[in-house]
GROMACS .gro file of C-alpha atoms in nm:
model
  221
    1MET     CA    1  -0.456  -0.977  -1.604
    2ASN     CA    2  -0.166  -0.760  -1.716
    3VAL     CA    3  -0.064  -0.507  -1.451
    4GLN     CA    4   0.237  -0.281  -1.487
    5SER     CA    5   0.492  -0.282  -1.207
    6ILE     CA    6   0.503   0.013  -0.970
    7PRO     CA    7   0.827   0.209  -1.024
    8GLU     CA    8   1.079   0.227  -0.742
    9ASN     CA    9   1.026   0.508  -0.492
   10HIS     CA   10   1.332   0.612  -0.293
   11ARG     CA   11   1.186   0.934  -0.151
   12ILE     CA   12   1.270   0.956   0.219
   13LEU     CA   13   1.173   1.219   0.476
   14VAL     CA   14   1.382   1.274   0.789
   15ILE     CA   15   1.201   1.450   1.076
   16ASP     CA   16   1.441   1.545   1.353
   17ASP     CA   17   1.506   1.866   1.547
   18ASN     CA   18   1.883   1.807   1.546
   19PRO     CA   19   2.057   1.940   1.232
   20ALA     CA   20   2.352   1.706   1.300
   21ILE     CA   21   2.118   1.409   1.249
   22HIS     CA   22   2.021   1.552   0.912
   23ASP     CA   23   2.389   1.560   0.821
   24ASP     CA   24   2.428   1.198   0.932
   25PHE     CA   25   2.148   1.085   0.702
   26ARG     CA   26   2.294   1.285   0.415
   27GLU     CA   27   2.624   1.109   0.469
   28VAL     CA   28   2.471   0.762   0.482
   29LEU     CA   29   2.198   0.790   0.218
   30GLY     CA   30   2.296   1.091   0.008
   31GLY     CA   31   2.413   1.040  -0.348
   32SER     CA   32   2.445   0.702  -0.519
   33VAL     CA   33   2.465   0.415  -0.271
   34SER     CA   34   2.617   0.079  -0.356
   35VAL     CA   35   2.390  -0.154  -0.164
   36SER     CA   36   2.582  -0.478  -0.192
   37ALA     CA   37   2.917  -0.320  -0.111
   38ASP     CA   38   2.819  -0.252   0.252
   39LEU     CA   39   2.563  -0.529   0.299
   40ASN     CA   40   2.750  -0.830   0.164
   41ALA     CA   41   2.921  -0.894   0.497
   42VAL     CA   42   2.591  -0.876   0.683
   43GLU     CA   43   2.421  -1.102   0.429
   44ALA     CA   44   2.702  -1.355   0.450
   45ALA     CA   45   2.683  -1.357   0.830
   46LEU     CA   46   2.308  -1.411   0.827
   47PHE     CA   47   2.262  -1.644   0.532
   48GLY     CA   48   2.606  -1.785   0.463
   49GLU     CA   49   2.613  -1.656   0.106
   50VAL     CA   50   2.698  -1.334  -0.073
   51ASP     CA   51   2.524  -1.167  -0.362
   52GLU     CA   52   2.799  -1.044  -0.591
   53MET     CA   53   2.569  -0.820  -0.797
   54VAL     CA   54   2.607  -0.459  -0.689
   55GLU     CA   55   2.290  -0.252  -0.704
   56SER     CA   56   2.313   0.126  -0.693
   57LEU     CA   57   2.031   0.318  -0.525
   58VAL     CA   58   1.981   0.691  -0.530
   59PHE     CA   59   1.775   0.809  -0.233
   60GLU     CA   60   1.593   1.141  -0.254
   61LEU     CA   61   1.607   1.301   0.091
   62ASP     CA   62   1.394   1.575   0.243
   63PHE     CA   63   1.424   1.713   0.594
   64ALA     CA   64   1.198   1.865   0.859
   65SER     CA   65   1.280   1.988   1.209
   66GLN     CA   66   0.936   1.940   1.368
   67GLY     CA   67   0.642   1.707   1.328
   68GLN     CA   68   0.418   1.987   1.200
   69GLU     CA   69   0.668   2.069   0.925
   70GLY     CA   70   0.701   1.702   0.840
   71LEU     CA   71   0.324   1.662   0.811
   72GLN     CA   72   0.309   1.960   0.575
   73LYS     CA   73   0.577   1.805   0.352
   74VAL     CA   74   0.392   1.473   0.343
   75GLU     CA   75   0.065   1.648   0.254
   76GLU     CA   76   0.237   1.839  -0.026
   77ALA     CA   77   0.402   1.522  -0.155
   78VAL     CA   78   0.071   1.334  -0.162
   79ALA     CA   79  -0.103   1.625  -0.337
   80ALA     CA   80   0.175   1.635  -0.599
   81GLU     CA   81   0.144   1.254  -0.646
   82LYS     CA   82   0.507   1.216  -0.539
   83PRO     CA   83   0.460   1.043  -0.202
   84TYR     CA   84   0.737   0.953   0.037
   85ALA     CA   85   0.798   0.582   0.081
   86LEU     CA   86   0.977   0.611   0.415
   87ALA     CA   87   1.015   0.854   0.705
   88PHE     CA   88   1.275   0.851   0.982
   89VAL     CA   89   1.108   1.024   1.278
   90ASP     CA   90   1.281   1.130   1.600
   91VAL     CA   91   1.092   1.035   1.915
   92ARG     CA   92   1.173   1.365   2.093
   93MET     CA   93   1.120   1.697   1.915
   94PRO     CA   94   1.035   1.967   2.171
   95PRO     CA   95   0.843   2.191   2.180
   96GLY     CA   96   0.622   2.032   1.912
   97TRP     CA   97   0.473   1.688   1.861
   98ASP     CA   98   0.677   1.389   1.968
   99GLY     CA   99   0.750   1.104   1.729
  100ILE     CA  100   0.442   0.904   1.823
  101GLU     CA  101   0.201   1.194   1.772
  102THR     CA  102   0.379   1.279   1.446
  103THR     CA  103   0.352   0.919   1.324
  104SER     CA  104  -0.019   0.906   1.402
  105ARG     CA  105  -0.081   1.225   1.202
  106LEU     CA  106   0.138   1.118   0.910
  107TRP     CA  107  -0.052   0.790   0.871
  108LYS     CA  108  -0.381   0.978   0.843
  109VAL     CA  109  -0.243   1.149   0.533
  110ALA     CA  110  -0.026   0.867   0.397
  111PRO     CA  111  -0.150   0.532   0.535
  112ASP     CA  112   0.117   0.326   0.357
  113LEU     CA  113   0.413   0.537   0.468
  114GLN     CA  114   0.685   0.321   0.625
  115ILE     CA  115   0.810   0.484   0.946
  116VAL     CA  116   1.125   0.432   1.151
  117ILE     CA  117   1.109   0.581   1.500
  118CYS     CA  118   1.459   0.694   1.605
  119THR     CA  119   1.514   0.703   1.980
  120ALA     CA  120   1.798   0.708   2.230
  121TYR     CA  121   1.564   0.702   2.528
  122SER     CA  122   1.299   0.478   2.676
  123ASP     CA  123   1.026   0.738   2.633
  124TYR     CA  124   0.777   0.473   2.525
  125SER     CA  125   0.770   0.099   2.564
  126TRP     CA  126   0.655  -0.104   2.265
  127ASP     CA  127   0.322  -0.170   2.438
  128GLU     CA  128   0.272   0.204   2.493
  129MET     CA  129   0.343   0.273   2.126
  130VAL     CA  130   0.095   0.005   2.021
  131CYS     CA  131  -0.162   0.153   2.259
  132LYS     CA  132  -0.118   0.501   2.109
  133ILE     CA  133  -0.091   0.426   1.737
  134GLY     CA  134  -0.199   0.063   1.705
  135ARG     CA  135  -0.008  -0.245   1.600
  136SER     CA  136   0.139  -0.199   1.255
  137ASP     CA  137   0.391  -0.365   1.025
  138ARG     CA  138   0.476  -0.016   0.895
  139LEU     CA  139   0.663   0.076   1.213
  140VAL     CA  140   1.026   0.000   1.303
  141ILE     CA  141   1.228   0.117   1.604
  142LEU     CA  142   1.587   0.235   1.550
  143LYS     CA  143   1.808   0.302   1.851
  144LYS     CA  144   2.054   0.592   1.852
  145PRO     CA  145   2.340   0.610   1.784
  146PHE     CA  146   2.245   0.412   1.476
  147ASP     CA  147   2.474   0.203   1.263
  148ASN     CA  148   2.522   0.319   0.903
  149VAL     CA  149   2.471  -0.029   0.760
  150GLU     CA  150   2.150  -0.068   0.960
  151VAL     CA  151   2.016   0.261   0.826
  152LEU     CA  152   2.107   0.158   0.473
  153GLN     CA  153   1.937  -0.179   0.520
  154LEU     CA  154   1.621  -0.015   0.648
  155ALA     CA  155   1.611   0.241   0.369
  156SER     CA  156   1.661  -0.023   0.101
  157ALA     CA  157   1.419  -0.279   0.247
  158LEU     CA  158   1.139  -0.045   0.351
  159THR     CA  159   1.128   0.157   0.029
  160GLU     CA  160   1.102  -0.172  -0.160
  161LYS     CA  161   0.832  -0.288   0.083
  162TRP     CA  162   0.635   0.031   0.009
  163ARG     CA  163   0.665  -0.036  -0.366
  164LEU     CA  164   0.547  -0.395  -0.329
  165GLN     CA  165   0.248  -0.282  -0.123
  166GLN     CA  166   0.146  -0.037  -0.395
  167GLU     CA  167   0.186  -0.307  -0.657
  168ALA     CA  168  -0.026  -0.547  -0.453
  169LYS     CA  169  -0.296  -0.281  -0.418
  170LEU     CA  170  -0.289  -0.217  -0.792
  171ARG     CA  171  -0.321  -0.587  -0.868
  172LEU     CA  172  -0.604  -0.618  -0.618
  173ASP     CA  173  -0.785  -0.325  -0.781
  174GLU     CA  174  -0.742  -0.483  -1.124
  175LEU     CA  175  -0.868  -0.816  -0.991
  176GLU     CA  176  -1.170  -0.647  -0.836
  177LYS     CA  177  -1.245  -0.470  -1.164
  178MET     CA  178  -1.215  -0.801  -1.350
  179VAL     CA  179  -1.448  -0.971  -1.103
  180GLN     CA  180  -1.699  -0.687  -1.136
  181SER     CA  181  -1.680  -0.712  -1.516
  182ARG     CA  182  -1.728  -1.089  -1.511
  183THR     CA  183  -2.013  -1.052  -1.264
  184ALA     CA  184  -2.181  -0.795  -1.490
  185ASP     CA  185  -2.141  -1.030  -1.788
  186LEU     CA  186  -2.286  -1.318  -1.588
  187ARG     CA  187  -2.584  -1.110  -1.476
  188HIS     CA  188  -2.643  -1.005  -1.837
  189SER     CA  189  -2.630  -1.367  -1.951
  190ILE     CA  190  -2.871  -1.471  -1.675
  191LYS     CA  191  -3.108  -1.189  -1.773
  192ILE     CA  192  -3.103  -1.300  -2.139
  193LEU     CA  193  -3.159  -1.662  -2.033
  194GLN     CA  194  -3.453  -1.557  -1.818
  195GLN     CA  195  -3.597  -1.357  -2.106
  196ASN     CA  196  -3.557  -1.655  -2.338
  197MET     CA  197  -3.722  -1.883  -2.085
  198THR     CA  198  -4.011  -1.640  -2.047
  199SER     CA  199  -4.046  -1.616  -2.425
  200GLN     CA  200  -4.042  -1.994  -2.454
  201GLN     CA  201  -4.304  -2.029  -2.182
  202ARG     CA  202  -4.528  -1.780  -2.366
  203SER     CA  203  -4.481  -1.968  -2.693
  204GLU     CA  204  -4.568  -2.295  -2.522
  205GLU     CA  205  -4.875  -2.134  -2.369
  206ARG     CA  206  -4.990  -2.001  -2.707
  207LEU     CA  207  -4.931  -2.343  -2.861
  208ARG     CA  208  -5.131  -2.510  -2.585
  209LYS     CA  209  -5.422  -2.270  -2.637
  210SER     CA  210  -5.412  -2.327  -3.013
  211GLU     CA  211  -5.417  -2.701  -2.964
  212GLU     CA  212  -5.711  -2.662  -2.727
  213ARG     CA  213  -5.907  -2.459  -2.983
  214PHE     CA  214  -5.841  -2.713  -3.259
  215ARG     CA  215  -5.949  -2.990  -3.028
  216LEU     CA  216  -6.278  -2.813  -2.951
  217ILE     CA  217  -6.340  -2.745  -3.321
  218ALA     CA  218  -6.273  -3.108  -3.401
  219GLU     CA  219  -6.511  -3.224  -3.133
  220HIS     CA  220  -6.789  -2.994  -3.253
  221ALA     CA  221  -6.733  -3.097  -3.612
   0.00000   0.00000   0.00000
């Protein structure tokens, strides 16, 4: 099975009613980002080793001020076959939908969208979020004020996670098609075998009847 890799998708949507937050994300993720330059210290602290290879990522950012506007952008992106991999969603966006309602609606349009809920308040406990939108490995909570390195880590890791999920789906689809093809071939082979067996049984029956007629002729003779 030869399946092509899914290309990287660094399209990110920021949904927040505060224009200053948009500027913060532009500062952190805008332009070409050297991933290892900022993350080496964190990696060394966690794992005791440093990856010296510097990888440059270019994130494509879009912005929305309300959940309704964000949903429209996601719908347009899906229709254009240029989906977002990740969305940073503010938990409070009066007077429209809050972050939880927005997340629920976004997932109906883009089920694989990775979402980071940004909150500075205890509007919802984790249990309340799970009750409203279900338990999901596509959801991460980010507390404000957020750390630039943390945002960069999330953007890098979650966009890659989205890509790997699409690749896994593609491989699963190819495997299912292969299984269906093999199953069809097997059914065809079984059908031919059954036809051959039926033909053989008919031949044996004709032979038996012929032998019976010759036996009767011999007896009468």
